[in-house]
Amino acid sequence: MNYSSKILEEAIEAFSALPSVGKKSALRMVLHLAQDKNFKKEKIITSLQSIINDLKVCQNCFSYSDTELCNICSNPLRKKDQICVVESIKDVIAIEETQSFSGTYHVLGGVVSPLEGIGPDDIRVHELVKRVSETKPDELIMALSPTIDGETTIFYISKLLANFEISISTIARGVAFGGEISYADEITLGRSISSRQPYSQKASF
Amino acid sequence: MNYSSKILEEAIEAFSALPSVGKKSALRMVLHLAQDKNFKKEKIITSLQSIINDLKVCQNCFSYSDTELCNICSNPLRKKDQICVVESIKDVIAIEETQSFSGTYHVLGGVVSPLEGIGPDDIRVHELVKRVSETKPDELIMALSPTIDGETTIFYISKLLANFEISISTIARGVAFGGEISYADEITLGRSISSRQPYSQKASF
């Protein structure tokens, strides 16, 4: 493509490196920013500089943080005896969005995957065991993806924690709310029948 | 939403100000950038700083430029006697992409729109007349949107240039290549019949 300006071309190049942003969207973003007078450019620059210089990883849960301990771990209202184990920071944000969990998190940074050569030492399993042995929480909620690798990771962690007095649970799996039964895949549907729950007139959401 | 980090939250805020980027996409972009190790953050910062500090408007065609004259206007291979009049810089890039125009441009920065209170003095009409009177080009190609406002602008410019020896053309309008005739709107279809062209065995693309 032939641009009238090299600066424009380099900005389009930089923005098209973002996930699911192609040349056309990058062009729209860059032209929008070039014409903008509300300091959108400056805000993006400042926020990226903060990420480069100041963004830390929480020393307790390994989520992103501004200080040694993240806003969730340092919040006195969050239950410290409940730890939700997730694969990535994205999952922390997804669960926080539901506003139905008031404990703390532990970000593994991946799941054990023998096929991809990811072992327990490559993710933060030992950090989790150390935290459990030090803080003695009551419950570990395993919110990992329902894949073979996720199941393997849960199995491995539960073995490591066998000597601790801690209840380990997994998030419920089944047919999604609003989903049609005929569209659910067979494994999900099969498991949601075998792990059926007694009906209660109180709605459970 | 409850983020573990204020820095993350502010970055998501800054990116969701981009066109057609919602909170979810902004979150994906920011997490991607936070984890990136290929200097994507730095490239975006540098490119935005260049836009703030160095991006100019070409003094000849009013497209974006790095110097007094843009890469197109200063290119000796571009025909200076052919000026394509467009509404915005976006149109320059779209036409450059087609690689079928080797003249220069004039960016109006809008079209005359009596309903929205945009008159000829609000866009770069007088700059165009000045350029035509100074450089005496052979042809003006009006590549404006086929709307009432676009037609009004073309009419107004052609009146202003009535005393100059210059041929004024508009880009061809009609049914799009690959489009189905039954899906074309009635005005487009009607006009494309009334401005039908003699068939030639040489394909015209």
Coordinates of C-alpha atoms in Angstrom, one line a residue:
Chain A
M1 CA 0.0 0.0 0.0
N2 CA 1.1 3.5 -0.8
Y3 CA 0.7 5.9 2.1
S4 CA 1.1 9.6 1.9
S5 CA 3.0 9.4 5.3
K6 CA 5.5 7.0 6.7
I7 CA 4.4 7.9 10.3
L8 CA 0.9 6.8 9.4
E9 CA 2.2 3.6 7.9
E10 CA 4.2 2.7 11.0
A11 CA 1.3 3.4 13.3
I12 CA -1.0 1.1 11.2
E13 CA 1.7 -1.5 11.4
A14 CA 2.0 -1.2 15.2
F15 CA -1.8 -1.4 15.8
S16 CA -2.3 -4.3 13.4
A17 CA -0.1 -6.4 15.8
L18 CA -3.0 -6.4 18.3
P19 CA -5.1 -9.5 18.5
S20 CA -7.8 -9.8 15.9
V21 CA -7.0 -6.4 14.4
G22 CA -6.3 -6.5 10.7
K23 CA -4.9 -3.7 8.4
K24 CA -8.3 -2.2 7.8
S25 CA -9.2 -1.9 11.5
A26 CA -5.7 -0.7 12.4
L27 CA -6.2 2.0 9.7
R28 CA -9.5 3.1 11.2
M29 CA -8.0 3.2 14.7
V30 CA -5.0 5.2 13.6
L31 CA -7.0 7.8 11.6
H32 CA -9.4 8.1 14.5
L33 CA -6.5 8.7 16.9
A34 CA -4.7 11.1 14.5
Q35 CA -7.9 13.2 14.3
D36 CA -8.8 12.9 18.0
K37 CA -8.6 16.0 20.2
N38 CA -9.6 14.4 23.5
F39 CA -6.1 13.1 24.5
K40 CA -6.9 9.5 23.5
K41 CA -3.3 9.1 22.1
E42 CA -1.8 10.5 25.3
K43 CA -4.0 8.2 27.5
I44 CA -2.9 5.1 25.5
I45 CA 0.8 6.2 25.7
T46 CA 0.5 6.8 29.5
S47 CA -1.3 3.5 30.2
L48 CA 1.3 1.5 28.1
Q49 CA 4.2 3.2 29.9
S50 CA 2.6 2.3 33.2
I51 CA 2.3 -1.3 32.1
I52 CA 6.0 -1.3 31.1
N53 CA 7.3 0.4 34.2
D54 CA 4.9 -0.3 37.1
L55 CA 2.8 -3.4 36.4
K56 CA 3.7 -6.2 38.8
V57 CA 2.6 -9.7 39.5
C58 CA 0.9 -10.2 42.9
Q59 CA 3.2 -12.2 45.2
N60 CA 0.2 -14.0 46.7
C61 CA -2.1 -14.9 43.8
F62 CA 0.1 -14.1 40.7
S63 CA -2.5 -11.9 39.1
Y64 CA -1.5 -8.5 37.7
S65 CA -1.0 -5.9 40.5
D66 CA 0.1 -2.4 41.1
T67 CA 1.9 -3.2 44.3
E68 CA 3.3 -6.3 46.1
L69 CA -0.2 -7.6 46.8
C70 CA -3.0 -7.0 44.3
N71 CA -6.3 -5.2 45.1
I72 CA -8.1 -8.5 45.6
C73 CA -5.5 -10.1 48.0
S74 CA -5.2 -6.9 50.0
N75 CA -8.9 -6.3 50.3
P76 CA -10.0 -7.2 53.9
L77 CA -13.5 -8.1 52.8
R78 CA -12.3 -11.0 50.6
K79 CA -12.4 -14.4 52.2
K80 CA -8.8 -15.6 52.5
D81 CA -9.8 -19.2 53.4
Q82 CA -11.3 -19.7 49.9
I83 CA -8.9 -19.9 47.0
C84 CA -10.2 -20.2 43.4
V85 CA -7.5 -21.8 41.2
V86 CA -7.5 -20.5 37.6
E87 CA -5.4 -20.9 34.5
S88 CA -4.9 -17.2 33.6
I89 CA -5.6 -13.6 34.6
K90 CA -8.3 -13.5 32.0
D91 CA -10.3 -16.1 34.1
V92 CA -9.9 -13.9 37.2
I93 CA -11.5 -11.0 35.3
A94 CA -14.3 -13.3 34.0
I95 CA -15.1 -14.6 37.4
E96 CA -14.9 -11.1 39.0
E97 CA -17.5 -10.0 36.4
T98 CA -20.0 -12.5 37.7
Q99 CA -19.8 -10.9 41.2
S100 CA -20.5 -14.3 42.7
F101 CA -17.2 -15.0 44.3
S102 CA -15.7 -13.2 47.3
G103 CA -12.6 -15.3 48.0
T104 CA -9.1 -15.0 46.6
Y105 CA -7.4 -16.4 43.5
H106 CA -4.4 -18.4 42.5
V107 CA -3.3 -18.0 38.9
L108 CA -1.5 -21.1 37.7
G109 CA -0.3 -19.5 34.4
G110 CA -1.3 -22.6 32.4
V111 CA -2.3 -26.2 32.9
V112 CA -0.3 -29.4 32.9
S113 CA -0.2 -30.7 29.3
P114 CA 1.9 -33.8 28.6
L115 CA 1.3 -33.5 24.9
E116 CA 2.7 -29.9 24.8
G117 CA 5.5 -30.7 27.2
I118 CA 4.1 -28.5 30.0
G119 CA 4.8 -30.1 33.3
P120 CA 3.8 -29.1 36.9
D121 CA 7.2 -27.3 37.3
D122 CA 6.3 -25.0 34.3
I123 CA 3.2 -23.6 36.1
R124 CA 2.7 -22.3 39.6
V125 CA 1.7 -25.6 41.3
H126 CA 4.4 -25.5 44.0
E127 CA 3.5 -21.9 44.8
L128 CA 0.0 -23.1 45.4
V129 CA 1.1 -26.0 47.7
K130 CA 3.3 -23.6 49.6
R131 CA 0.4 -21.1 50.0
V132 CA -1.9 -23.9 51.2
S133 CA 0.6 -25.2 53.7
E134 CA 1.2 -21.7 55.0
T135 CA -2.2 -20.2 55.1
K136 CA -4.3 -23.4 55.6
P137 CA -7.4 -22.3 53.6
D138 CA -10.7 -24.3 53.9
E139 CA -11.5 -24.7 50.3
L140 CA -9.9 -24.8 46.9
I141 CA -12.2 -24.2 44.0
M142 CA -10.7 -25.5 40.8
A143 CA -12.0 -23.3 37.9
L144 CA -10.0 -24.8 35.1
S145 CA -11.2 -25.4 31.6
P146 CA -13.0 -28.7 31.2
T147 CA -10.4 -30.3 29.0
I148 CA -8.2 -33.4 29.5
D149 CA -5.3 -31.1 30.5
G150 CA -7.5 -29.2 33.0
E151 CA -8.7 -32.5 34.5
T152 CA -5.0 -33.8 34.6
T153 CA -4.0 -30.6 36.5
I154 CA -6.9 -30.9 39.0
F155 CA -6.0 -34.6 39.6
Y156 CA -2.3 -33.7 40.1
I157 CA -3.0 -30.9 42.5
S158 CA -5.4 -33.0 44.5
K159 CA -2.8 -35.7 44.9
L160 CA -0.2 -33.2 46.1
L161 CA -2.7 -31.8 48.7
A162 CA -3.9 -35.2 49.8
N163 CA -2.3 -34.8 53.3
F164 CA -3.9 -31.4 53.9
E165 CA -7.3 -30.9 55.5
I166 CA -8.8 -29.0 52.6
S167 CA -12.0 -29.4 50.6
I168 CA -11.3 -29.4 46.8
S169 CA -14.2 -28.6 44.5
T170 CA -14.6 -28.0 40.8
I171 CA -17.0 -25.5 39.3
A172 CA -20.2 -27.1 38.1
R173 CA -20.3 -28.3 34.5
G174 CA -23.4 -28.9 32.5
V175 CA -25.7 -27.4 29.9
A176 CA -25.3 -23.6 29.8
F177 CA -28.2 -21.4 30.9
G178 CA -30.2 -20.3 27.9
G179 CA -28.6 -23.1 25.8
E180 CA -30.7 -25.7 24.0
I181 CA -30.3 -29.3 25.1
S182 CA -30.2 -30.5 21.5
Y183 CA -27.2 -28.3 20.7
A184 CA -25.1 -29.4 23.7
D185 CA -22.3 -31.8 22.9
E186 CA -22.7 -35.4 23.9
I187 CA -20.0 -35.4 26.7
T188 CA -21.5 -32.3 28.3
L189 CA -25.0 -33.7 28.1
G190 CA -24.0 -37.1 29.3
R191 CA -22.2 -35.8 32.3
S192 CA -24.9 -33.3 33.1
I193 CA -27.4 -36.2 33.3
S194 CA -25.1 -38.4 35.5
S195 CA -24.4 -35.5 37.8
R196 CA -28.0 -34.4 38.1
Q197 CA -29.1 -32.4 41.1
P198 CA -32.2 -32.6 43.3
Y199 CA -34.8 -30.0 42.2
S200 CA -35.3 -27.1 44.6
Q201 CA -38.1 -24.6 44.3
K202 CA -35.7 -21.9 45.2
A203 CA -34.0 -20.9 41.9
S204 CA -30.3 -21.3 42.1
F205 CA -29.1 -18.2 40.4
Chain B
M1 CA -15.8 -4.7 37.2
N2 CA -13.3 -5.5 39.9
Y3 CA -9.7 -5.6 38.6
S4 CA -6.7 -6.8 40.6
S5 CA -4.8 -3.8 39.2
K6 CA -5.7 -0.1 38.6
I7 CA -3.0 0.1 35.8
L8 CA -4.8 -2.7 34.0
E9 CA -8.1 -1.0 34.4
E10 CA -6.9 2.3 33.1
A11 CA -5.3 0.7 30.1
I12 CA -8.5 -1.1 29.3
E13 CA -10.3 2.2 29.6
A14 CA -7.8 3.9 27.2
F15 CA -8.1 1.1 24.5
S16 CA -11.9 0.9 24.7
A17 CA -12.0 4.5 23.4
L18 CA -10.8 3.2 20.0
P19 CA -13.5 2.9 17.3
S20 CA -15.5 -0.4 17.5
V21 CA -13.5 -1.7 20.5
G22 CA -15.6 -2.7 23.5
K23 CA -14.5 -3.6 27.0
K24 CA -14.0 -7.2 26.1
S25 CA -11.8 -6.5 23.0
A26 CA -9.9 -3.9 25.0
L27 CA -9.3 -6.4 27.8
R28 CA -7.9 -8.9 25.2
M29 CA -5.7 -6.3 23.7
V30 CA -4.3 -5.1 27.0
L31 CA -3.6 -8.6 28.4
H32 CA -2.0 -9.5 25.1
L33 CA 0.2 -6.3 25.3
A34 CA 1.0 -6.9 29.0
Q35 CA 2.3 -10.4 28.2
D36 CA 4.0 -9.5 25.0
K37 CA 7.8 -9.6 24.8
N38 CA 8.3 -8.4 21.2
F39 CA 8.2 -4.6 22.0
K40 CA 4.6 -4.2 20.7
K41 CA 3.9 -1.8 23.6
E42 CA 7.0 0.2 22.7
K43 CA 6.1 0.3 19.0
I44 CA 2.6 1.6 19.7
I45 CA 4.0 4.3 22.1
T46 CA 6.6 5.4 19.6
S47 CA 4.1 5.5 16.7
L48 CA 1.6 7.6 18.7
Q49 CA 4.4 10.0 19.9
S50 CA 5.4 10.5 16.2
I51 CA 1.7 11.2 15.3
I52 CA 1.6 13.8 18.2
N53 CA 4.9 15.4 17.4
D54 CA 5.7 15.0 13.8
L55 CA 2.6 14.2 11.7
K56 CA 1.8 17.2 9.4
V57 CA -0.8 18.0 6.8
C58 CA 0.6 18.2 3.2
Q59 CA 0.5 21.8 2.1
N60 CA -0.5 20.7 -1.4
C61 CA -3.1 18.0 -1.1
F62 CA -4.0 18.2 2.7
S63 CA -3.4 14.5 3.2
Y64 CA -1.3 13.4 6.2
S65 CA 2.4 13.9 5.6
D66 CA 5.7 13.6 7.4
T67 CA 7.1 16.8 5.7
E68 CA 5.8 19.9 4.0
L69 CA 4.8 17.9 0.9
C70 CA 3.5 14.3 1.3
N71 CA 5.1 11.2 -0.3
I72 CA 2.5 11.3 -3.1
C73 CA 2.8 15.0 -4.0
S74 CA 6.6 14.9 -3.9
N75 CA 6.8 11.7 -6.0
P76 CA 8.1 12.7 -9.5
L77 CA 6.3 9.8 -11.1
R78 CA 2.8 11.0 -10.1
K79 CA 1.0 13.0 -12.7
K80 CA 0.6 16.5 -11.4
D81 CA -2.0 17.5 -14.1
Q82 CA -4.5 15.0 -12.7
I83 CA -6.1 15.8 -9.4
C84 CA -8.5 13.4 -7.6
V85 CA -10.8 15.3 -5.2
V86 CA -11.8 13.2 -2.2
E87 CA -13.7 13.8 1.0
S88 CA -11.1 12.4 3.5
I89 CA -7.7 10.8 3.9
K90 CA -9.4 7.4 4.3
D91 CA -10.5 7.8 0.6
V92 CA -6.9 8.5 -0.5
I93 CA -5.8 5.3 1.1
A94 CA -8.7 3.3 -0.4
I95 CA -7.9 4.7 -3.9
E96 CA -4.2 4.1 -3.5
E97 CA -5.0 0.4 -2.6
T98 CA -6.6 -0.1 -6.0
Q99 CA -3.3 0.9 -7.7
S100 CA -5.2 2.3 -10.6
F101 CA -4.6 6.0 -10.1
S102 CA -1.2 7.7 -10.7
G103 CA -2.2 11.4 -10.3
T104 CA -2.3 13.5 -7.1
Y105 CA -5.1 14.2 -4.6
H106 CA -7.0 17.0 -3.0
V107 CA -8.5 16.2 0.4
L108 CA -11.6 18.4 1.0
G109 CA -12.0 17.4 4.6
G110 CA -15.8 17.0 4.2
V111 CA -18.6 17.8 1.7
V112 CA -20.9 20.8 1.5
S113 CA -24.0 19.9 3.6
P114 CA -26.7 22.6 3.9
L115 CA -28.6 20.4 6.4
E116 CA -25.7 20.0 8.7
G117 CA -24.6 23.6 8.3
I118 CA -21.4 22.8 6.4
G119 CA -20.7 25.4 3.8
P120 CA -18.0 25.7 1.2
D121 CA -15.9 27.8 3.6
D122 CA -15.8 25.0 6.1
I123 CA -14.0 22.6 3.7
R124 CA -11.0 23.1 1.4
V125 CA -12.8 24.4 -1.7
H126 CA -10.9 27.7 -2.0
E127 CA -7.6 25.9 -1.6
L128 CA -8.6 23.7 -4.5
V129 CA -9.6 26.7 -6.7
K130 CA -6.3 28.3 -5.8
R131 CA -4.3 25.2 -6.7
V132 CA -6.2 24.9 -10.0
S133 CA -5.5 28.5 -10.9
E134 CA -1.8 28.2 -10.0
T135 CA -0.9 24.8 -11.4
K136 CA -3.5 24.6 -14.3
P137 CA -4.1 20.8 -14.2
D138 CA -5.8 19.1 -17.1
E139 CA -8.4 17.0 -15.2
L140 CA -10.2 17.0 -11.9
I141 CA -11.7 13.6 -10.9
M142 CA -14.4 14.0 -8.4
A143 CA -14.3 10.9 -6.2
L144 CA -17.0 12.0 -3.7
S145 CA -19.6 9.8 -2.1
P146 CA -22.7 9.4 -4.3
T147 CA -25.0 11.3 -1.9
I148 CA -27.0 14.5 -2.2
D149 CA -24.2 16.3 -0.3
G150 CA -21.6 14.8 -2.6
E151 CA -23.5 15.9 -5.7
T152 CA -24.0 19.4 -4.3
T153 CA -20.3 19.7 -3.7
I154 CA -19.4 18.6 -7.2
F155 CA -21.9 21.0 -8.6
Y156 CA -20.6 23.9 -6.5
I157 CA -16.9 23.2 -7.4
S158 CA -17.8 22.9 -11.1
K159 CA -19.5 26.3 -11.0
L160 CA -16.4 27.9 -9.4
L161 CA -14.1 26.4 -12.0
A162 CA -16.4 27.2 -15.0
N163 CA -13.9 29.8 -16.3
F164 CA -10.9 27.4 -16.2
E165 CA -10.0 25.1 -19.0
I166 CA -10.2 21.9 -17.1
S167 CA -12.1 18.7 -17.6
I168 CA -14.1 17.6 -14.6
S169 CA -15.2 14.0 -14.3
T170 CA -16.8 11.9 -11.6
I171 CA -15.9 8.3 -10.8
A172 CA -18.2 5.7 -12.5
R173 CA -21.3 4.7 -10.5
G174 CA -23.3 1.5 -11.1
V175 CA -23.8 -2.0 -10.0
A176 CA -20.7 -3.3 -8.1
F177 CA -18.5 -6.0 -9.5
G178 CA -19.6 -9.4 -8.1
G179 CA -22.8 -7.8 -6.9
E180 CA -26.2 -9.3 -7.8
I181 CA -28.5 -7.1 -9.8
S182 CA -31.5 -8.0 -7.8
Y183 CA -29.8 -6.7 -4.7
A184 CA -28.8 -3.3 -6.1
D185 CA -30.9 -0.4 -4.8
E186 CA -33.3 1.1 -7.4
I187 CA -31.5 4.4 -7.8
T188 CA -28.2 2.7 -8.5
L189 CA -29.8 0.2 -10.9
G190 CA -31.9 2.9 -12.6
R191 CA -28.8 5.2 -13.1
S192 CA -26.6 2.3 -14.2
I193 CA -29.2 1.5 -17.0
S194 CA -29.5 5.2 -18.1
S195 CA -25.7 5.6 -18.2
R196 CA -25.0 2.2 -20.0
Q197 CA -21.8 1.8 -21.9
P198 CA -21.1 0.3 -25.3
Y199 CA -19.9 -3.3 -24.9
S200 CA -16.2 -3.9 -25.7
Q201 CA -14.7 -7.4 -26.0
K202 CA -11.6 -6.1 -24.1
A203 CA -12.4 -6.4 -20.4
S204 CA -12.3 -3.1 -18.7
F205 CA -10.5 -4.1 -15.5

